[in-house]
Tab-separated table of C-alpha atoms in Angstrom:
chain	number	residue	atom	x	y	z
A	8	MET	CA	86.621	63.420	298.154
A	9	LYS	CA	88.416	64.346	294.837
A	10	HIS	CA	90.436	67.876	295.335
A	11	ILE	CA	93.466	67.889	297.851
A	12	ALA	CA	95.488	70.691	298.683
A	13	VAL	CA	99.046	70.375	299.955
A	14	ILE	CA	100.910	72.904	301.395
A	15	GLY	CA	104.636	73.157	301.397
A	16	ALA	CA	106.711	71.708	298.197
A	17	GLY	CA	109.448	70.318	300.108
A	18	THR	CA	110.553	66.748	300.507
A	19	MET	CA	107.537	65.585	302.348
A	20	GLY	CA	104.999	67.951	300.547
A	21	ASN	CA	106.038	66.963	297.116
A	22	GLY	CA	106.108	63.512	297.895
A	23	ILE	CA	102.508	63.636	299.365
A	24	ALA	CA	101.305	65.453	296.215
A	25	HIS	CA	102.858	62.790	294.055
A	26	THR	CA	101.275	60.087	295.854
A	27	PHE	CA	97.809	61.608	295.883
A	28	ALA	CA	98.068	62.540	292.203
A	29	GLN	CA	99.407	58.977	291.146
A	30	SER	CA	96.110	57.841	292.854
A	31	GLY	CA	93.854	59.982	290.784
A	32	PHE	CA	93.107	62.824	293.122
A	33	HIS	CA	93.399	66.511	291.681
A	34	VAL	CA	96.241	68.050	293.847
A	35	ASN	CA	96.957	71.867	294.293
A	36	LEU	CA	100.619	71.985	295.369
A	37	ILE	CA	101.185	75.205	297.398
A	38	ASP	CA	104.207	77.196	298.414
A	39	VAL	CA	104.875	80.793	298.793
A	40	ASN	CA	108.264	80.165	297.129
A	41	GLU	CA	108.041	79.801	293.405
A	42	ILE	CA	111.396	78.190	293.168
A	43	ALA	CA	110.579	75.751	295.820
A	44	LEU	CA	107.109	74.665	293.659
A	45	ASP	CA	109.482	74.333	290.369
A	46	LYS	CA	111.953	72.281	292.489
A	47	GLY	CA	109.275	70.165	293.983
A	48	LEU	CA	107.631	69.474	290.439
A	49	THR	CA	111.096	68.403	289.198
A	50	THR	CA	111.482	65.952	291.888
A	51	ILE	CA	108.038	64.423	291.417
A	52	GLU	CA	109.022	64.043	287.794
A	53	LYS	CA	112.264	62.394	288.644
A	54	ASN	CA	110.445	59.998	291.126
A	55	LEU	CA	108.123	59.054	288.573
A	56	ASP	CA	110.896	58.091	286.180
A	57	ARG	CA	112.504	56.106	288.826
A	58	LEU	CA	109.307	54.061	289.173
A	59	ILE	CA	108.912	53.619	285.190
A	60	ALA	CA	112.653	52.236	285.127
A	61	LYS	CA	111.495	49.848	287.820
A	62	SER	CA	108.366	48.947	285.814
A	63	VAL	CA	106.083	49.969	288.612
A	64	ILE	CA	104.280	52.752	286.450
A	65	THR	CA	103.979	53.390	282.586
A	66	GLU	CA	104.897	56.585	280.937
A	67	THR	CA	101.195	57.319	280.452
A	68	GLN	CA	100.570	56.897	284.164
A	69	LYS	CA	103.388	59.468	284.638
A	70	ALA	CA	101.686	61.844	282.342
A	71	ASN	CA	98.325	61.417	283.849
A	72	THR	CA	100.002	62.083	287.409
A	73	LEU	CA	101.518	65.199	286.331
A	74	ASN	CA	98.439	66.334	284.798
A	75	LEU	CA	96.451	66.460	287.932
A	76	ILE	CA	98.913	68.587	289.811
A	77	ALA	CA	98.405	72.352	289.800
A	78	LEU	CA	100.902	74.718	291.484
A	79	TYR	CA	99.923	77.795	293.659
A	80	THR	CA	101.582	80.706	295.642
A	81	ASP	CA	98.311	81.689	297.240
A	82	ILE	CA	97.042	79.486	299.863
A	83	SER	CA	93.671	81.102	299.786
A	84	GLU	CA	93.347	80.382	295.979
A	85	GLY	CA	94.952	76.849	296.083
A	86	ALA	CA	93.256	75.756	299.230
A	87	LYS	CA	89.855	77.193	299.301
A	88	GLU	CA	87.806	74.264	297.395
A	89	ALA	CA	89.662	71.523	298.770
A	90	ASP	CA	87.959	68.423	300.318
A	91	LEU	CA	91.307	67.720	302.117
A	92	VAL	CA	93.970	70.081	302.995
A	93	VAL	CA	97.696	68.469	304.124
A	94	GLU	CA	99.926	70.824	305.777
A	95	ALA	CA	103.419	69.837	305.180
A	96	ALA	CA	105.219	72.985	305.966
A	97	THR	CA	108.520	73.389	307.905
A	98	GLU	CA	108.212	71.661	311.467
A	99	GLN	CA	107.711	75.034	313.376
A	100	THR	CA	104.785	75.292	315.562
A	101	ASP	CA	104.187	79.085	315.209
A	102	LEU	CA	104.369	78.583	311.436
A	103	LYS	CA	101.751	75.675	311.517
A	104	LEU	CA	99.545	77.753	314.006
A	105	LYS	CA	99.483	80.560	311.460
A	106	ILE	CA	98.654	78.280	308.486
A	107	PHE	CA	95.779	76.384	310.313
A	108	LYS	CA	94.415	79.674	311.411
A	109	GLN	CA	94.330	81.208	307.937
A	110	LEU	CA	92.798	77.694	306.485
A	111	SER	CA	90.134	77.847	309.154
A	112	ASN	CA	89.048	81.128	307.597
A	113	ILE	CA	89.289	80.163	304.039
A	114	SER	CA	88.260	76.465	304.039
A	115	ALA	CA	84.512	75.141	303.767
A	116	GLU	CA	82.968	73.868	307.189
A	117	ASP	CA	83.273	70.181	306.002
A	118	THR	CA	86.829	70.354	304.664
A	119	ILE	CA	89.266	68.190	306.690
A	120	LEU	CA	92.468	69.968	307.726
A	121	ALA	CA	95.302	67.315	308.243
A	122	THR	CA	98.834	68.100	309.272
A	123	ASN	CA	101.800	66.080	308.407
A	124	THR	CA	103.738	67.170	311.523
A	125	SER	CA	105.961	64.358	312.888
A	126	SER	CA	105.806	65.560	316.619
A	127	ILE	CA	103.799	68.723	317.308
A	128	SER	CA	100.327	68.519	319.058
A	129	ILE	CA	97.526	67.994	316.987
A	130	THR	CA	95.341	69.250	319.641
A	131	GLN	CA	97.291	72.425	320.092
A	132	ILE	CA	96.914	72.798	316.205
A	133	ALA	CA	93.400	72.281	316.105
A	134	ALA	CA	92.672	74.893	319.021
A	135	VAL	CA	93.339	78.007	316.524
A	136	THR	CA	90.752	76.739	314.210
A	137	GLU	CA	86.874	77.083	314.147
A	138	HIS	CA	86.228	73.392	313.802
A	139	PRO	CA	88.819	71.468	315.805
A	140	GLU	CA	86.906	68.341	315.356
A	141	ARG	CA	87.883	68.571	311.757
A	142	VAL	CA	91.674	68.660	312.409
A	143	ILE	CA	93.821	65.457	312.439
A	144	GLY	CA	97.583	64.328	311.955
A	145	MET	CA	98.443	62.348	308.751
A	146	HIS	CA	102.087	61.503	309.292
A	147	PHE	CA	103.515	60.239	306.302
A	148	MET	CA	106.969	58.538	306.110
A	149	ASN	CA	109.854	59.671	303.768
A	150	PRO	CA	110.063	58.918	300.805
A	151	VAL	CA	106.253	59.165	300.730
A	152	PRO	CA	105.674	57.569	297.271
A	153	ILE	CA	107.324	54.345	298.735
A	154	MET	CA	106.961	53.801	302.462
A	155	LYS	CA	103.604	52.230	303.320
A	156	LEU	CA	103.189	53.618	306.722
A	157	VAL	CA	100.761	56.580	307.741
A	158	GLU	CA	100.431	57.564	311.258
A	159	VAL	CA	96.810	58.852	311.654
A	160	ILE	CA	96.961	61.027	314.843
A	161	ARG	CA	93.716	61.968	316.646
A	162	GLY	CA	93.558	65.146	318.639
A	163	TYR	CA	91.642	65.705	321.667
A	164	ASN	CA	88.509	66.875	319.668
A	165	THR	CA	89.230	64.955	316.301
A	166	SER	CA	85.911	63.308	315.588
A	167	ASN	CA	85.456	59.572	314.812
A	168	ALA	CA	84.089	60.271	311.389
A	169	VAL	CA	87.145	62.280	310.336
A	170	THR	CA	89.316	59.661	311.750
A	171	LYS	CA	87.458	56.865	309.807
A	172	THR	CA	87.579	58.993	306.553
A	173	ILE	CA	91.584	59.539	307.006
A	174	MET	CA	91.881	55.741	307.651
A	175	GLU	CA	89.954	54.810	304.617
A	176	LEU	CA	91.633	57.428	302.500
A	177	SER	CA	95.195	56.269	303.336
A	178	ARG	CA	94.218	52.530	302.252
A	179	THR	CA	93.101	54.088	298.842
A	180	LEU	CA	96.586	55.380	298.600
A	181	GLY	CA	98.025	52.094	298.992
A	182	LYS	CA	99.188	52.988	302.668
A	183	ASP	CA	98.746	51.090	305.913
A	184	PRO	CA	97.448	53.712	308.307
A	185	VAL	CA	97.743	53.266	311.848
A	186	GLU	CA	95.771	55.078	314.420
A	187	VAL	CA	97.694	56.758	317.529
A	188	ASN	CA	96.925	59.372	320.154
A	189	ASP	CA	98.213	62.861	320.432
A	190	TYR	CA	101.451	62.889	322.467
A	191	PRO	CA	104.931	64.452	321.611
A	192	GLY	CA	106.596	62.404	318.838
A	193	PHE	CA	103.607	59.983	318.820
A	194	VAL	CA	104.762	56.459	317.868
A	195	ALA	CA	107.392	56.689	315.220
A	196	ASN	CA	109.432	59.505	316.411
A	197	ARG	CA	109.106	58.731	320.013
A	198	ILE	CA	110.820	55.519	319.441
A	199	LEU	CA	113.219	56.405	316.313
A	200	MET	CA	114.472	59.735	317.451
A	201	PRO	CA	115.990	58.629	320.907
A	202	MET	CA	117.991	56.124	319.029
A	203	LEU	CA	119.201	58.393	316.586
A	204	ASN	CA	120.202	60.688	319.279
A	205	GLU	CA	121.786	58.101	321.186
A	206	ALA	CA	123.906	57.270	317.999
A	207	ILE	CA	125.101	60.830	318.113
A	208	GLU	CA	125.865	60.630	321.817
A	209	THR	CA	127.883	57.463	321.066
A	210	LEU	CA	129.901	59.281	318.392
A	211	TYR	CA	130.124	62.552	320.617
A	212	ASN	CA	131.649	60.314	323.505
A	213	GLY	CA	134.239	58.974	321.215
A	214	VAL	CA	132.941	55.380	321.560
A	215	ALA	CA	133.224	54.794	317.739
A	216	GLY	CA	133.555	56.552	314.593
A	217	VAL	CA	130.678	57.366	312.048
A	218	ASN	CA	131.182	54.308	309.969
A	219	GLU	CA	131.843	51.990	312.809
A	220	ILE	CA	128.481	53.004	314.411
A	221	ASP	CA	126.337	52.651	311.100
A	222	THR	CA	127.934	49.370	310.350
A	223	VAL	CA	127.057	47.912	313.586
A	224	MET	CA	123.631	48.818	313.381
A	225	LYS	CA	123.252	47.813	309.653
A	226	LEU	CA	125.088	44.318	310.104
A	227	GLY	CA	124.001	43.618	313.922
A	228	MET	CA	120.384	45.019	313.757
A	229	ALA	CA	119.570	44.427	310.164
A	230	HIS	CA	118.682	48.057	309.539
A	231	PRO	CA	118.633	49.199	305.964
A	232	MET	CA	120.535	52.310	306.825
A	233	GLY	CA	122.821	53.226	309.699
A	234	PRO	CA	121.520	55.664	312.285
A	235	LEU	CA	123.925	58.677	311.447
A	236	GLN	CA	123.217	58.345	307.698
A	237	LEU	CA	119.401	58.182	308.390
A	238	ALA	CA	119.800	61.126	310.551
A	239	ASP	CA	121.475	63.098	307.464
A	240	PHE	CA	118.671	61.492	305.270
A	241	ILE	CA	115.747	63.057	307.523
A	242	GLY	CA	117.653	66.362	308.026
A	243	LEU	CA	119.709	66.961	311.097
A	244	ASP	CA	117.307	70.171	311.610
A	245	VAL	CA	114.344	68.152	311.452
A	246	CYS	CA	115.901	65.639	314.075
A	247	LEU	CA	116.552	68.500	316.407
A	248	SER	CA	113.162	70.158	315.967
A	249	ILE	CA	111.611	66.759	316.992
A	250	LEU	CA	113.619	65.966	319.881
A	251	ASN	CA	113.086	69.461	321.223
A	252	VAL	CA	109.148	69.237	321.009
A	253	MET	CA	109.515	65.712	322.893
A	254	TYR	CA	111.994	67.363	325.558
A	255	ASP	CA	109.607	70.120	326.090
A	256	GLY	CA	106.555	68.046	325.959
A	257	PHE	CA	107.746	65.364	328.521
A	258	LYS	CA	110.296	67.379	330.411
A	259	ASN	CA	112.385	64.177	330.466
A	260	PRO	CA	115.957	64.491	329.950
A	261	LYS	CA	116.226	61.179	327.837
A	262	TYR	CA	114.934	63.473	325.045
A	263	ALA	CA	117.574	66.219	325.364
A	264	PRO	CA	119.170	66.736	322.050
A	265	CYS	CA	123.095	65.868	321.959
A	266	PRO	CA	125.404	68.954	322.173
A	267	LEU	CA	126.884	67.651	318.755
A	268	LEU	CA	123.625	67.579	316.972
A	269	ILE	CA	122.934	71.201	318.324
A	270	ASN	CA	126.427	72.185	316.964
A	271	MET	CA	126.236	70.772	313.706
A	272	VAL	CA	122.816	72.464	313.130
A	273	ARG	CA	124.007	75.610	314.227
A	274	ALA	CA	127.158	75.126	311.728
A	275	GLY	CA	124.761	74.294	308.888
A	276	LYS	CA	125.724	70.859	308.678
A	277	LEU	CA	122.107	69.428	308.022
A	278	GLY	CA	122.734	66.417	306.181
A	279	ILE	CA	121.938	65.490	302.356
A	280	LYS	CA	120.097	68.673	302.073
A	281	SER	CA	123.025	70.890	302.759
A	282	GLY	CA	125.516	68.808	301.226
A	283	GLU	CA	127.272	67.770	304.529
A	284	GLY	CA	126.295	65.876	307.618
A	285	PHE	CA	127.765	63.129	309.199
A	286	TYR	CA	128.807	62.063	305.628
A	287	ASP	CA	129.901	64.265	302.844
A	288	TYR	CA	127.263	64.833	300.017
A	289	SER	CA	129.026	67.337	297.959
A	290	SER	CA	128.850	64.791	295.148
A	291	SER	CA	125.376	64.519	293.502
A	292	LYS	CA	126.051	60.793	292.929
A	293	LYS	CA	126.665	60.175	296.692
A	294	ALA	CA	123.314	61.900	297.386
A	295	GLU	CA	121.372	59.940	294.758
A	296	GLN	CA	123.029	56.522	295.948
A	297	VAL	CA	121.940	57.324	299.509
A	298	ALA	CA	118.299	58.280	298.328
A	299	ASN	CA	118.117	55.073	296.339
A	300	GLN	CA	118.649	52.779	299.335
A	301	PHE	CA	115.150	53.866	300.233
A	302	LEU	CA	113.818	53.583	296.665
A	303	LYS	CA	114.850	50.013	296.069
């Protein structure tokens, strides 16, 4: 396996592309938006510079990594010869189904199709393809170049061979893969998102303020970042989407998103990406400080 296609140049997509390229794979980074591609490549360069500053990699390794990344706006051109395609588009079911149906038509029969979805059913995504046995979940954590975990999610039809290949490939990237089964939220978000939602409920009910809630969890539970700040980092729209998937999947009210979260997303207060969430990130220095908490 030498050629990787990554669909989506956002936070997760550029992080996945960075990680594969740094490990010596040829990567086609695909996005319909040229501005998003340029921004994604700039982010990769900045993150490589952070690694140089920490003496993790050299300037030569940075140059080699960037040379292995090619940019495409046409999915047919960018993905047609890939050994593995990793989809990292927006967390919307209809969009992912559309992408996988297209991939099924343009990819070779032995190409593995992976999705970085954090909650959507792998089985549902695989059902729109010609070879559902070759579809699998490969859920990286943010920031991808730093975080060790990869949730490897088997769909109902995912083959043992494909699962084994992705587990081994994840280890090649320096990650620690964990195999899980296909249920809404998988493991990471099934546990994490209700905690974040409960923190938002605690704020909504007036139990304590933003700083107080986050301080309790950081000092009392040894979390590196408080739950409200973490929700900002993930993106409040992403948190809402994941909670909705779990609520729809389980029909259990404990997964229902807090009204405060819903209203903040409607108002465009999405966290770091919009410059404001539970905290104010209008200063680029403040946003950089938050990002660096994960990059230490």
